[in-house]
PDB file of C-alpha atoms and ligand atoms in Angstrom:
ATOM      1  CA  MET U  76      -0.022  -0.010   0.045  1.00 45.00           C
ATOM      2  CA  LYS U  77       1.322   3.443  -0.883  1.00 47.00           C
ATOM      3  CA  SER U  78       1.811   5.165   2.419  1.00 53.00           C
ATOM      4  CA  ASP U  79      -0.812   7.766   2.432  1.00 61.00           C
ATOM      5  CA  LYS U  80      -1.300   7.797   6.168  1.00 61.00           C
ATOM      6  CA  SER U  81      -4.322  10.231   6.067  1.00 60.00           C
ATOM      7  CA  LYS U  82      -6.439   7.606   4.222  1.00 76.00           C
ATOM      8  CA  CYS U  83      -5.559   4.885   6.725  1.00 89.00           C
ATOM      9  CA  PRO U  84      -8.285   3.737   9.001  1.00 97.00           C
ATOM     10  CA  ARG U  85      -7.752   5.446  12.375  1.00 97.00           C
ATOM     11  CA  HIS U  86      -8.929   2.488  14.622  1.00 98.00           C
ATOM     12  CA  VAL U  87      -8.970  -1.074  13.557  1.00 98.00           C
ATOM     13  CA  GLY U  88     -10.538  -3.888  15.610  1.00 98.00           C
ATOM     14  CA  ILE U  89      -9.426  -7.449  14.968  1.00 98.00           C
ATOM     15  CA  ILE U  90     -11.273 -10.670  15.870  1.00 98.00           C
ATOM     16  CA  MET U  91      -8.538 -13.122  15.881  1.00 98.00           C
ATOM     17  CA  ASP U  92     -10.425 -16.302  15.002  1.00 98.00           C
ATOM     18  CA  GLY U  93      -9.373 -19.672  13.763  1.00 98.00           C
ATOM     19  CA  ASN U  94      -6.592 -20.701  16.216  1.00 97.00           C
ATOM     20  CA  GLY U  95      -8.404 -23.863  17.089  1.00 96.00           C
ATOM     21  CA  ARG U  96      -8.867 -25.004  13.489  1.00 98.00           C
ATOM     22  CA  TRP U  97      -5.293 -23.986  12.666  1.00 98.00           C
ATOM     23  CA  ALA U  98      -4.092 -26.503  15.197  1.00 98.00           C
ATOM     24  CA  THR U  99      -6.513 -29.200  14.406  1.00 98.00           C
ATOM     25  CA  LYS U 100      -5.434 -29.107  10.676  1.00 97.00           C
ATOM     26  CA  ARG U 101      -1.939 -29.969  11.968  1.00 98.00           C
ATOM     27  CA  LEU U 102      -3.263 -32.630  14.446  1.00 98.00           C
ATOM     28  CA  LEU U 103      -2.081 -30.403  17.237  1.00 97.00           C
ATOM     29  CA  PRO U 104      -4.042 -29.552  20.435  1.00 95.00           C
ATOM     30  CA  ARG U 105      -6.076 -26.347  20.270  1.00 93.00           C
ATOM     31  CA  THR U 106      -3.700 -24.552  22.690  1.00 93.00           C
ATOM     32  CA  ALA U 107      -0.881 -24.980  19.990  1.00 96.00           C
ATOM     33  CA  GLY U 108      -3.119 -22.802  17.830  1.00 97.00           C
ATOM     34  CA  HIS U 109      -3.353 -20.240  20.510  1.00 94.00           C
ATOM     35  CA  ARG U 110       0.266 -20.273  21.031  1.00 96.00           C
ATOM     36  CA  ALA U 111       0.826 -19.589  17.179  1.00 97.00           C
ATOM     37  CA  GLY U 112      -1.893 -17.020  17.359  1.00 97.00           C
ATOM     38  CA  VAL U 113      -0.006 -14.987  20.070  1.00 96.00           C
ATOM     39  CA  LYS U 114       3.173 -15.097  17.952  1.00 96.00           C
ATOM     40  CA  ASN U 115       1.261 -13.598  15.165  1.00 97.00           C
ATOM     41  CA  ILE U 116       0.104 -10.519  17.072  1.00 97.00           C
ATOM     42  CA  THR U 117       3.058  -8.301  17.016  1.00 95.00           C
ATOM     43  CA  SER U 118       3.894  -8.266  13.291  1.00 95.00           C
ATOM     44  CA  VAL U 119       0.317  -7.678  12.398  1.00 97.00           C
ATOM     45  CA  VAL U 120      -0.175  -4.829  14.912  1.00 97.00           C
ATOM     46  CA  GLU U 121       3.272  -3.329  14.017  1.00 95.00           C
ATOM     47  CA  ALA U 122       2.217  -3.309  10.296  1.00 96.00           C
ATOM     48  CA  ALA U 123      -1.103  -1.493  11.166  1.00 97.00           C
ATOM     49  CA  LEU U 124       0.751   1.164  13.195  1.00 96.00           C
ATOM     50  CA  ASN U 125       3.440   1.567  10.591  1.00 95.00           C
ATOM     51  CA  ALA U 126       0.737   2.112   7.874  1.00 96.00           C
ATOM     52  CA  GLY U 127      -0.727   4.999  10.055  1.00 96.00           C
ATOM     53  CA  VAL U 128      -3.329   3.295  12.233  1.00 97.00           C
ATOM     54  CA  ARG U 129      -3.631   5.185  15.571  1.00 97.00           C
ATOM     55  CA  CYS U 130      -5.361   2.311  17.437  1.00 98.00           C
ATOM     56  CA  VAL U 131      -5.720  -1.414  17.135  1.00 98.00           C
ATOM     57  CA  THR U 132      -8.087  -3.248  19.397  1.00 98.00           C
ATOM     58  CA  LEU U 133      -7.394  -7.042  19.740  1.00 98.00           C
ATOM     59  CA  TYR U 134     -10.258  -9.410  20.823  1.00 98.00           C
ATOM     60  CA  ALA U 135      -8.024 -11.569  23.006  1.00 97.00           C
ATOM     61  CA  PHE U 136     -10.494 -13.175  25.603  1.00 97.00           C
ATOM     62  CA  SER U 137     -14.195 -12.600  25.363  1.00 96.00           C
ATOM     63  CA  THR U 138     -16.770 -12.871  28.248  1.00 96.00           C
ATOM     64  CA  GLU U 139     -18.109 -15.927  26.289  1.00 95.00           C
ATOM     65  CA  ASN U 140     -14.743 -17.579  26.153  1.00 95.00           C
ATOM     66  CA  ARG U 141     -15.248 -18.106  29.761  1.00 96.00           C
ATOM     67  CA  GLY U 142     -17.585 -20.869  28.746  1.00 96.00           C
ATOM     68  CA  ARG U 143     -14.908 -22.979  27.156  1.00 93.00           C
ATOM     69  CA  GLU U 144     -13.305 -26.087  28.809  1.00 94.00           C
ATOM     70  CA  LYS U 145     -11.531 -25.329  31.880  1.00 95.00           C
ATOM     71  CA  ASP U 146      -8.233 -26.686  30.304  1.00 93.00           C
ATOM     72  CA  GLU U 147      -8.590 -24.343  27.413  1.00 91.00           C
ATOM     73  CA  ILE U 148      -9.329 -21.357  29.737  1.00 95.00           C
ATOM     74  CA  ASP U 149      -6.435 -22.175  31.870  1.00 95.00           C
ATOM     75  CA  ALA U 150      -4.175 -22.535  28.790  1.00 93.00           C
ATOM     76  CA  LEU U 151      -5.310 -19.112  27.366  1.00 95.00           C
ATOM     77  CA  ILE U 152      -4.805 -17.513  30.858  1.00 97.00           C
ATOM     78  CA  ASP U 153      -1.278 -19.064  31.090  1.00 96.00           C
ATOM     79  CA  LEU U 154      -0.581 -17.589  27.461  1.00 96.00           C
ATOM     80  CA  ILE U 155      -1.584 -14.236  28.557  1.00 97.00           C
ATOM     81  CA  ARG U 156       0.516 -14.510  31.762  1.00 97.00           C
ATOM     82  CA  LYS U 157       3.592 -15.511  29.915  1.00 97.00           C
ATOM     83  CA  HIS U 158       3.327 -13.280  26.714  1.00 95.00           C
ATOM     84  CA  ILE U 159       1.524 -10.019  27.751  1.00 96.00           C
ATOM     85  CA  LYS U 160       4.694  -8.364  29.123  1.00 95.00           C
ATOM     86  CA  PRO U 161       7.218  -9.244  26.429  1.00 94.00           C
ATOM     87  CA  MET U 162       4.507  -8.488  23.723  1.00 93.00           C
ATOM     88  CA  THR U 163       3.443  -5.066  25.177  1.00 93.00           C
ATOM     89  CA  ARG U 164       7.158  -4.218  25.904  1.00 91.00           C
ATOM     90  CA  ASP U 165       7.811  -4.381  22.228  1.00 88.00           C
ATOM     91  CA  LEU U 166       4.806  -2.265  21.448  1.00 91.00           C
ATOM     92  CA  ILE U 167       5.510   0.315  23.892  1.00 91.00           C
ATOM     93  CA  ALA U 168       9.211   0.302  22.756  1.00 89.00           C
ATOM     94  CA  ARG U 169       8.041   1.283  19.276  1.00 87.00           C
ATOM     95  CA  GLY U 170       5.954   4.291  20.873  1.00 88.00           C
ATOM     96  CA  ALA U 171       2.465   2.850  21.386  1.00 93.00           C
ATOM     97  CA  CYS U 172       0.568   2.868  24.624  1.00 94.00           C
ATOM     98  CA  VAL U 173      -1.151  -0.358  25.752  1.00 95.00           C
ATOM     99  CA  VAL U 174      -4.559  -0.132  27.287  1.00 95.00           C
ATOM    100  CA  PHE U 175      -7.156  -2.752  28.160  1.00 97.00           C
ATOM    101  CA  SER U 176     -10.912  -3.077  27.812  1.00 98.00           C
ATOM    102  CA  GLY U 177     -12.919  -5.606  29.928  1.00 98.00           C
ATOM    103  CA  ASP U 178     -13.428  -6.772  33.390  1.00 97.00           C
ATOM    104  CA  SER U 179     -10.050  -7.637  34.681  1.00 96.00           C
ATOM    105  CA  SER U 180     -11.440  -8.890  38.014  1.00 97.00           C
ATOM    106  CA  TYR U 181     -12.120 -12.358  36.337  1.00 97.00           C
ATOM    107  CA  PHE U 182      -8.407 -12.989  36.077  1.00 97.00           C
ATOM    108  CA  PRO U 183      -5.996 -14.390  38.763  1.00 97.00           C
ATOM    109  CA  SER U 184      -4.427 -11.681  40.779  1.00 98.00           C
ATOM    110  CA  ASP U 185      -0.976 -12.007  39.242  1.00 98.00           C
ATOM    111  CA  VAL U 186      -2.416 -11.485  35.762  1.00 98.00           C
ATOM    112  CA  GLN U 187      -4.362  -8.404  37.122  1.00 98.00           C
ATOM    113  CA  GLN U 188      -0.987  -7.177  38.367  1.00 97.00           C
ATOM    114  CA  LEU U 189       0.749  -7.625  35.075  1.00 97.00           C
ATOM    115  CA  MET U 190      -2.077  -5.552  33.427  1.00 96.00           C
ATOM    116  CA  ALA U 191      -1.757  -2.783  36.039  1.00 95.00           C
ATOM    117  CA  ASP U 192       2.016  -2.630  35.589  1.00 94.00           C
ATOM    118  CA  ILE U 193       1.695  -2.333  31.778  1.00 94.00           C
ATOM    119  CA  SER U 194      -1.083   0.286  32.144  1.00 91.00           C
ATOM    120  CA  ALA U 195       1.200   2.328  34.543  1.00 90.00           C
ATOM    121  CA  GLU U 196       3.849   2.421  31.743  1.00 87.00           C
ATOM    122  CA  ASN U 197       1.771   4.336  29.426  1.00 79.00           C
ATOM    123  CA  SER U 198       3.345   7.231  27.801  1.00 73.00           C
ATOM    124  CA  GLY U 199       0.241   9.092  26.648  1.00 77.00           C
ATOM    125  CA  SER U 200       1.303   8.384  23.047  1.00 84.00           C
ATOM    126  CA  GLU U 201      -1.254   9.123  20.369  1.00 87.00           C
ATOM    127  CA  THR U 202      -1.062   5.506  19.076  1.00 94.00           C
ATOM    128  CA  SER U 203      -2.457   2.711  21.162  1.00 96.00           C
ATOM    129  CA  VAL U 204      -2.970  -0.887  21.386  1.00 97.00           C
ATOM    130  CA  ASN U 205      -6.173  -1.950  23.158  1.00 97.00           C
ATOM    131  CA  ILE U 206      -6.231  -5.398  24.287  1.00 98.00           C
ATOM    132  CA  ALA U 207      -9.825  -6.604  25.061  1.00 98.00           C
ATOM    133  CA  LEU U 208      -9.655  -9.181  27.933  1.00 98.00           C
ATOM    134  CA  ASN U 209     -12.788 -10.578  29.500  1.00 98.00           C
ATOM    135  CA  TYR U 210     -14.560  -8.110  27.134  1.00 98.00           C
ATOM    136  CA  GLY U 211     -18.099  -8.272  25.878  1.00 98.00           C
ATOM    137  CA  GLY U 212     -19.813  -5.456  23.990  1.00 98.00           C
ATOM    138  CA  ARG U 213     -23.189  -5.927  25.721  1.00 98.00           C
ATOM    139  CA  GLU U 214     -21.503  -5.882  29.109  1.00 98.00           C
ATOM    140  CA  GLU U 215     -19.584  -2.772  28.164  1.00 98.00           C
ATOM    141  CA  ILE U 216     -22.973  -1.122  27.067  1.00 98.00           C
ATOM    142  CA  ILE U 217     -24.691  -2.085  30.207  1.00 98.00           C
ATOM    143  CA  ARG U 218     -21.798  -0.937  32.378  1.00 98.00           C
ATOM    144  CA  ALA U 219     -21.595   2.412  30.664  1.00 98.00           C
ATOM    145  CA  ALA U 220     -25.225   2.995  30.913  1.00 98.00           C
ATOM    146  CA  ARG U 221     -25.255   2.190  34.739  1.00 97.00           C
ATOM    147  CA  LEU U 222     -22.250   4.556  35.400  1.00 97.00           C
ATOM    148  CA  ALA U 223     -23.612   7.247  33.388  1.00 97.00           C
ATOM    149  CA  ALA U 224     -26.901   7.041  35.128  1.00 97.00           C
ATOM    150  CA  GLU U 225     -25.153   6.969  38.435  1.00 95.00           C
ATOM    151  CA  SER U 226     -23.680  10.343  37.755  1.00 90.00           C
ATOM    152  CA  GLY U 227     -26.740  12.053  36.258  1.00 93.00           C
ATOM    153  CA  GLU U 228     -28.656  12.088  33.058  1.00 93.00           C
ATOM    154  CA  ILE U 229     -27.732   9.594  30.379  1.00 95.00           C
ATOM    155  CA  THR U 230     -26.783  11.441  27.298  1.00 96.00           C
ATOM    156  CA  LYS U 231     -24.619  10.492  24.283  1.00 97.00           C
ATOM    157  CA  GLU U 232     -21.708  12.358  25.984  1.00 96.00           C
ATOM    158  CA  SER U 233     -22.199  11.024  29.380  1.00 97.00           C
ATOM    159  CA  PHE U 234     -22.640   7.389  28.187  1.00 98.00           C
ATOM    160  CA  GLU U 235     -19.667   7.353  25.756  1.00 97.00           C
ATOM    161  CA  ARG U 236     -17.442   8.696  28.557  1.00 97.00           C
ATOM    162  CA  GLU U 237     -18.087   5.566  30.351  1.00 98.00           C
ATOM    163  CA  LEU U 238     -17.259   3.087  27.545  1.00 98.00           C
ATOM    164  CA  TYR U 239     -13.786   1.560  27.919  1.00 97.00           C
ATOM    165  CA  SER U 240     -12.964   3.019  24.518  1.00 92.00           C
ATOM    166  CA  SER U 241     -13.736   6.482  25.561  1.00 95.00           C
ATOM    167  CA  LYS U 242     -10.189   7.859  24.936  1.00 93.00           C
ATOM    168  CA  LEU U 243      -9.722   5.831  21.637  1.00 96.00           C
ATOM    169  CA  PRO U 244     -10.298   7.253  18.117  1.00 96.00           C
ATOM    170  CA  GLU U 245     -13.516   6.277  16.291  1.00 96.00           C
ATOM    171  CA  LEU U 246     -13.698   2.756  15.141  1.00 98.00           C
ATOM    172  CA  ASP U 247     -13.245   2.645  11.340  1.00 97.00           C
ATOM    173  CA  MET U 248     -12.717  -0.871  10.606  1.00 98.00           C
ATOM    174  CA  ILE U 249     -13.220  -4.484  11.954  1.00 98.00           C
ATOM    175  CA  VAL U 250     -11.226  -7.516  10.757  1.00 98.00           C
ATOM    176  CA  ARG U 251     -12.347 -10.990  11.445  1.00 98.00           C
ATOM    177  CA  THR U 252     -10.141 -13.786  10.396  1.00 98.00           C
ATOM    178  CA  GLY U 253     -11.377 -17.637  10.496  1.00 98.00           C
ATOM    179  CA  GLY U 254     -14.191 -17.324   7.921  1.00 98.00           C
ATOM    180  CA  GLU U 255     -17.166 -16.545  10.307  1.00 98.00           C
ATOM    181  CA  LYS U 256     -19.132 -13.400   9.279  1.00 98.00           C
ATOM    182  CA  ARG U 257     -20.424 -12.150  12.636  1.00 98.00           C
ATOM    183  CA  LEU U 258     -19.371  -9.649  15.451  1.00 98.00           C
ATOM    184  CA  SER U 259     -19.416 -11.998  18.344  1.00 97.00           C
ATOM    185  CA  ASN U 260     -20.195  -9.265  20.994  1.00 98.00           C
ATOM    186  CA  PHE U 261     -17.180  -7.191  19.740  1.00 98.00           C
ATOM    187  CA  LEU U 262     -17.263  -3.531  19.948  1.00 98.00           C
ATOM    188  CA  LEU U 263     -21.013  -3.445  19.431  1.00 98.00           C
ATOM    189  CA  TYR U 264     -21.540   0.178  20.061  1.00 98.00           C
ATOM    190  CA  GLN U 265     -18.449   1.426  18.345  1.00 98.00           C
ATOM    191  CA  ALA U 266     -19.099  -0.731  15.369  1.00 98.00           C
ATOM    192  CA  ALA U 267     -22.184   1.363  14.156  1.00 97.00           C
ATOM    193  CA  TYR U 268     -20.214   2.843  11.053  1.00 96.00           C
ATOM    194  CA  ALA U 269     -17.314   0.563  10.956  1.00 97.00           C
ATOM    195  CA  GLU U 270     -16.323  -1.118   7.611  1.00 97.00           C
ATOM    196  CA  LEU U 271     -16.270  -4.827   8.083  1.00 98.00           C
ATOM    197  CA  PHE U 272     -13.832  -7.166   6.672  1.00 98.00           C
ATOM    198  CA  PHE U 273     -13.983 -10.937   6.699  1.00 98.00           C
ATOM    199  CA  THR U 274     -11.332 -13.363   5.446  1.00 98.00           C
ATOM    200  CA  ASP U 275     -11.160 -17.243   5.531  1.00 98.00           C
ATOM    201  CA  THR U 276      -7.479 -16.952   6.644  1.00 98.00           C
ATOM    202  CA  LEU U 277      -7.045 -18.550  10.095  1.00 98.00           C
ATOM    203  CA  TRP U 278      -5.434 -16.067  12.553  1.00 98.00           C
ATOM    204  CA  PRO U 279      -2.084 -17.695  12.846  1.00 98.00           C
ATOM    205  CA  ASP U 280      -1.693 -17.385   9.116  1.00 98.00           C
ATOM    206  CA  PHE U 281      -3.024 -13.817   8.694  1.00 98.00           C
ATOM    207  CA  ASP U 282      -0.190 -11.390   7.845  1.00 98.00           C
ATOM    208  CA  ALA U 283       0.689  -7.781   7.155  1.00 98.00           C
ATOM    209  CA  LYS U 284       0.259  -8.444   3.407  1.00 98.00           C
ATOM    210  CA  GLU U 285      -3.293  -9.368   3.812  1.00 98.00           C
ATOM    211  CA  LEU U 286      -4.037  -6.450   6.149  1.00 98.00           C
ATOM    212  CA  LEU U 287      -2.461  -3.967   3.907  1.00 97.00           C
ATOM    213  CA  SER U 288      -4.606  -5.196   1.076  1.00 97.00           C
ATOM    214  CA  MET U 289      -7.602  -4.797   3.328  1.00 97.00           C
ATOM    215  CA  PHE U 290      -6.561  -1.155   3.812  1.00 97.00           C
ATOM    216  CA  GLU U 291      -6.504  -0.639   0.080  1.00 96.00           C
ATOM    217  CA  GLU U 292     -10.022  -2.080  -0.178  1.00 96.00           C
ATOM    218  CA  PHE U 293     -11.002   0.211   2.737  1.00 96.00           C
ATOM    219  CA  ASN U 294      -9.831   3.350   0.812  1.00 94.00           C
ATOM    220  CA  LYS U 295     -11.936   2.321  -2.110  1.00 92.00           C
ATOM    221  CA  ARG U 296     -15.298   2.159  -0.131  1.00 89.00           C
ATOM    222  CA  THR U 297     -17.448   5.157   0.119  1.00 83.00           C
ATOM    223  CA  ARG U 298     -18.510   5.841   3.695  1.00 83.00           C
ATOM    224  CA  LYS U 299     -21.779   7.698   4.011  1.00 80.00           C
ATOM    225  CA  PHE U 300     -22.562   7.497   7.683  1.00 84.00           C
ATOM    226  CA  GLY U 301     -26.193   7.227   6.734  1.00 79.00           C
ATOM    227  CA  LYS U 302     -26.267  10.548   4.769  1.00 78.00           C
TER     228      LYS U 302
HETATM  229  C1  FPP R  32     -10.254 -17.665  18.632  1.00 84.37           C
HETATM  230  O1  FPP R  32      -9.847 -18.903  18.078  1.00 84.37           O
HETATM  231  C2  FPP R  32      -9.246 -17.132  19.453  1.00 84.37           C
HETATM  232  C3  FPP R  32      -9.339 -16.973  20.819  1.00 84.37           C
HETATM  233  C4  FPP R  32     -10.657 -17.419  21.654  1.00 84.37           C
HETATM  234  C5  FPP R  32      -8.262 -16.453  21.699  1.00 84.37           C
HETATM  235  C6  FPP R  32      -7.461 -15.497  20.999  1.00 84.37           C
HETATM  236  C7  FPP R  32      -6.325 -15.148  21.946  1.00 84.37           C
HETATM  237  C8  FPP R  32      -5.077 -15.061  21.529  1.00 84.37           C
HETATM  238  C9  FPP R  32      -4.536 -15.194  20.162  1.00 84.37           C
HETATM  239  C10 FPP R  32      -3.975 -14.858  22.745  1.00 84.37           C
HETATM  240  C11 FPP R  32      -4.150 -13.589  23.349  1.00 84.37           C
HETATM  241  C12 FPP R  32      -2.870 -13.483  24.160  1.00 84.37           C
HETATM  242  C13 FPP R  32      -2.320 -12.259  24.557  1.00 84.37           C
HETATM  243  C14 FPP R  32      -1.062 -12.340  25.197  1.00 84.37           C
HETATM  244  C15 FPP R  32      -2.960 -10.981  24.088  1.00 84.37           C
HETATM  245  P1  FPP R  32     -10.840 -20.157  18.228  1.00 84.37           P
HETATM  246  O2  FPP R  32     -10.256 -20.865  19.420  1.00 84.37           O
HETATM  247  O3  FPP R  32     -12.197 -19.792  18.415  1.00 84.37           O
HETATM  248  O4  FPP R  32     -10.609 -20.911  16.846  1.00 84.37           O
HETATM  249  P2  FPP R  32     -11.565 -21.788  16.208  1.00 84.37           P
HETATM  250  O5  FPP R  32     -12.826 -20.983  15.777  1.00 84.37           O
HETATM  251  O6  FPP R  32     -10.800 -22.411  15.014  1.00 84.37           O
HETATM  252  O7  FPP R  32     -11.979 -22.953  17.153  1.00 84.37           O
END
């Protein structure tokens, strides 16, 4: 893609789907797919930021993922425990600030502490990586409505101030890998006018080249915002 950063989506949400199938195709346990999925994050996020994206939101653990088999949940939490610091250190080193969306109280206290440590390192940079952990769009909406009501009248402004994403740029684009064509409770409020991109590529195989070709397609779309 020619680097016309002004035409780049400001905020891209990524549903990293297909880890389990990637592993099954290789006769490996599902957790091997999640491991390969984690390895893939940094290069894709860096490609987005280099292209001029100001924020990438990663759907890393949904509220619905809590319904998976205990072994798989434990493995996912272990992966977060092991990789969140090194992964975010690389992103922070290249100038991004790392933030989280979701209810972190679900996670063991050491993982909550890792998240708090990472949040404390924030430089206030203009580019951010938002990691959605124990995140659900419906829960976010209910929470924001409750908090807005507690502090007075619910208006668009008071409600949006209480969203996890309140300080992040407008969501322009959602990418879902793994072939399914649905939002699965991801950024439901923010997705109102986002351009949706679906690919059959399984998350561990998704790469910068495919992301950049989606940005080219994004630039060709006419966005009317209902007008
Ligand atoms: C969906 O694949 C993916 C997930 C449920 C987890 C995604 C999480 C990561 C890539 C790790 C996050 C870790 C850090 C450190 C941020 P699936 O299991 O639903 O795949 P399937 O549809 O093929 O079964």
